[in-house]
Short mmCIF file of C-alpha atoms in Angstrom, two decimals:
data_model
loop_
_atom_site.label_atom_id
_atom_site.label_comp_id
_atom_site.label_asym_id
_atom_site.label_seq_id
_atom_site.Cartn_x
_atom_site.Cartn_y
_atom_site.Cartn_z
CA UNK A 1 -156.99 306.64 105.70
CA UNK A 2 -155.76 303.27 104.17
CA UNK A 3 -154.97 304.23 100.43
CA UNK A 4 -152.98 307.00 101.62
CA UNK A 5 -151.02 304.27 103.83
CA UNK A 6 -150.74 301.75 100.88
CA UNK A 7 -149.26 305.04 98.61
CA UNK A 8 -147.07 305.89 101.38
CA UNK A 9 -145.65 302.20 101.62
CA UNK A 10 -145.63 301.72 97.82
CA UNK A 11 -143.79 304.55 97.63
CA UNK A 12 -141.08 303.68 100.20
CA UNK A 13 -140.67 300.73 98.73
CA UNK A 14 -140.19 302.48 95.30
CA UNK A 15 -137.47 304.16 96.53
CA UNK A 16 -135.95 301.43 98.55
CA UNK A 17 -135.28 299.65 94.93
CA UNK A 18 -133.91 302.07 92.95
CA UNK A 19 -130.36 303.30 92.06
CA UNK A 20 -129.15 300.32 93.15
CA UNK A 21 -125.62 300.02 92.04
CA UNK A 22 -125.19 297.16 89.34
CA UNK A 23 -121.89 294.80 89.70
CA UNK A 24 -120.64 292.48 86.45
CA UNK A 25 -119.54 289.82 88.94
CA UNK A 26 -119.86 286.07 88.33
CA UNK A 27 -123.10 284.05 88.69
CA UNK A 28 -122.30 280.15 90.01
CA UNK A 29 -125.03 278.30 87.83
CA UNK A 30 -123.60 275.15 89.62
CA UNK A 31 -122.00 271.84 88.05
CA UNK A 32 -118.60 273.89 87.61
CA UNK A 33 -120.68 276.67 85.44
CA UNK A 34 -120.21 280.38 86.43
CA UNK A 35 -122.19 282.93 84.16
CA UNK A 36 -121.49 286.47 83.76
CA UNK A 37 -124.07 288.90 83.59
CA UNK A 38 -123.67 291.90 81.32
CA UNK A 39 -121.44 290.78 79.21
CA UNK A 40 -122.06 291.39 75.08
CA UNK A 41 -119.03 291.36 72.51
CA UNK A 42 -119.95 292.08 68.85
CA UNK A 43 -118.13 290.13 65.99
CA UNK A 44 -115.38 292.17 64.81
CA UNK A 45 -111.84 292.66 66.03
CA UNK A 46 -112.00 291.74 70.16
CA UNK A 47 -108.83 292.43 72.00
CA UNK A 48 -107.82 289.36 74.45
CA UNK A 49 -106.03 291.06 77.91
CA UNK A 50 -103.94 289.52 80.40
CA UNK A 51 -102.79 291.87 83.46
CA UNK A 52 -101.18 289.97 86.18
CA UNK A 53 -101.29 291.35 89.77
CA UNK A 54 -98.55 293.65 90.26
CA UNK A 55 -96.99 291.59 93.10
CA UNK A 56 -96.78 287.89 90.90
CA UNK A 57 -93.46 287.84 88.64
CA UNK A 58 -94.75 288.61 85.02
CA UNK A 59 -94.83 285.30 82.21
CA UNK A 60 -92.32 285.46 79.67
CA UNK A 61 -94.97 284.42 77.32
CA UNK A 62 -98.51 284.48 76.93
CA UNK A 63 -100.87 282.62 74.24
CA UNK A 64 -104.42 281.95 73.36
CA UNK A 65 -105.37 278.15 72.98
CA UNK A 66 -109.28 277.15 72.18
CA UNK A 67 -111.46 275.58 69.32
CA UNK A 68 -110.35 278.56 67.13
CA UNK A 69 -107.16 276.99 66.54
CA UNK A 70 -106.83 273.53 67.63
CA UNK A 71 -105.92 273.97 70.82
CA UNK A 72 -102.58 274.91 69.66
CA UNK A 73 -100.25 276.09 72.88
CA UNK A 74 -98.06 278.63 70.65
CA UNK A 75 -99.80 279.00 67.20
CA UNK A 76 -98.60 281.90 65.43
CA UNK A 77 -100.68 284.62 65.25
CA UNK A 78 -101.73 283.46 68.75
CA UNK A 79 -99.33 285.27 71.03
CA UNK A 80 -100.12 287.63 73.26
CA UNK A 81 -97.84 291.08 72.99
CA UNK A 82 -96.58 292.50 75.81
CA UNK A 83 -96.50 296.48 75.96
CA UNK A 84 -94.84 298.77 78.23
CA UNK A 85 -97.98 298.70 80.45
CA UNK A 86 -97.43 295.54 81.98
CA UNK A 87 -99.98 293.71 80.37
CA UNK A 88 -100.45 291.16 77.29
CA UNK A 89 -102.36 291.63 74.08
CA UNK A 90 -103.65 289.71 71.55
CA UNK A 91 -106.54 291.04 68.97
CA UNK A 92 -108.14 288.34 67.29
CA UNK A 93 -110.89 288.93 64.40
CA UNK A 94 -114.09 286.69 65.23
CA UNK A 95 -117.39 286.20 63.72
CA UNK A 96 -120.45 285.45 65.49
CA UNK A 97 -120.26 282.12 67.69
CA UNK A 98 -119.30 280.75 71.01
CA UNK A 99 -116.12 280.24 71.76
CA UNK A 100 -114.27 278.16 74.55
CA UNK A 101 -110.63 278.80 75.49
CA UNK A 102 -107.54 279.17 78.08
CA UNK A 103 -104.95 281.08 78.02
CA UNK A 104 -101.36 279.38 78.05
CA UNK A 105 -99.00 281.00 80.31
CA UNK A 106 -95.04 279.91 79.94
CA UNK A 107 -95.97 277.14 78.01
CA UNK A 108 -98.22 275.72 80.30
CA UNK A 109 -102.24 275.43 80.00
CA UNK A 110 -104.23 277.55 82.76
CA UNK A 111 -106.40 274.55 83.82
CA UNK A 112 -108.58 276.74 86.17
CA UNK A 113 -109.61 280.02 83.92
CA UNK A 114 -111.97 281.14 86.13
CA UNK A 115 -109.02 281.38 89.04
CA UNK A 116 -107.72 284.18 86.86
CA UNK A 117 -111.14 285.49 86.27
CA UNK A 118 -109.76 289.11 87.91
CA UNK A 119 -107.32 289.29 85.08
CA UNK A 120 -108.15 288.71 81.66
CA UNK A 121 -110.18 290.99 79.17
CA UNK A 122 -113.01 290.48 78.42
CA UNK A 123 -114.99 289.18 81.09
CA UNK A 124 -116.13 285.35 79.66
CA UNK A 125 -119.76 284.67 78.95
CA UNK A 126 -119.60 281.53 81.45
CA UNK A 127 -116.97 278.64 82.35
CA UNK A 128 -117.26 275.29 81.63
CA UNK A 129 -115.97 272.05 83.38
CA UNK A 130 -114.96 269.33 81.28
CA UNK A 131 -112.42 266.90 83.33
CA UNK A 132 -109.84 268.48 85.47
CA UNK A 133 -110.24 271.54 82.92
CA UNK A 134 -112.23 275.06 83.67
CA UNK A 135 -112.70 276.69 80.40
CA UNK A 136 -113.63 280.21 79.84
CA UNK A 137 -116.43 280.58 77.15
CA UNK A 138 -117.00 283.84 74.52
CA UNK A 139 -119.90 284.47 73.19
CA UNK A 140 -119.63 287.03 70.34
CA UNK A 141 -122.70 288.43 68.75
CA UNK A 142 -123.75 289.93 65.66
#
């Protein structure tokens, strides 16, 4: 009578696991680190988003500042467009590396990325700390 008890609790447990939706929400690693799970961008052209929430007044401008280019605030070729849609665009073509950025919105350096977290495309690999300064980090692969 006891292996047919151990199957029937092996089994419940079985199901109990399973088909468990999976979320792509941020890990805190601790020491000002947050990693995202599930996250894989291949080398290529990558397509950098920012939607703001539809009840904040919109930027007039929106750029991309990181170790790609100097931590330039407006660098040409580093503004974002901004479609009908609401949102701002900005395809960059990157090989395989890592990556660490902000965006720059008005002129003026997001300090915090991860408090934006909810609004940019695509989801970082992790944030790092450094000073008063949260940066968001890509990793792109191969």
């Amino acid at each position: 009578m006891k292996i047919p008890m151990v199957w029937l609790i092996l089994f419940l447990f079985l199901i109990s696991c399973g088909d468990k939706p999976v979320k792509d929400n941020p890990v805190p690693l601790g020491n000002g680190i947050v990693e995202f799970t599930m996250v894989s961008v291949s080398c290529g052209n990558i397509e950098f988003v920012y939607n703001p929430a539809w009840a904040e007044t919109p930027p007039d401008s929106v750029a991309f500042a990181g170790d790609i280019n100097k931590w330039a605030l407006s660098a040409e070729g580093y503004i974002f467009a901004h479609p009908d849609d609401g949102s701002y665009r900005l395809t960059l073509k990157l090989v395989p590396g890592t990556y660490k950025y902000y965006y720059v919105l008005n002129g003026i350096p997001v300090k915090d990325m991860a408090q934006i977290a909810g609004k940019i495309m695509p989801p970082p690999t992790r944030y790092i700390t450094n000073g008063d300064t949260v940066y968001a980090v890509l990793e792109v692969g191969e």
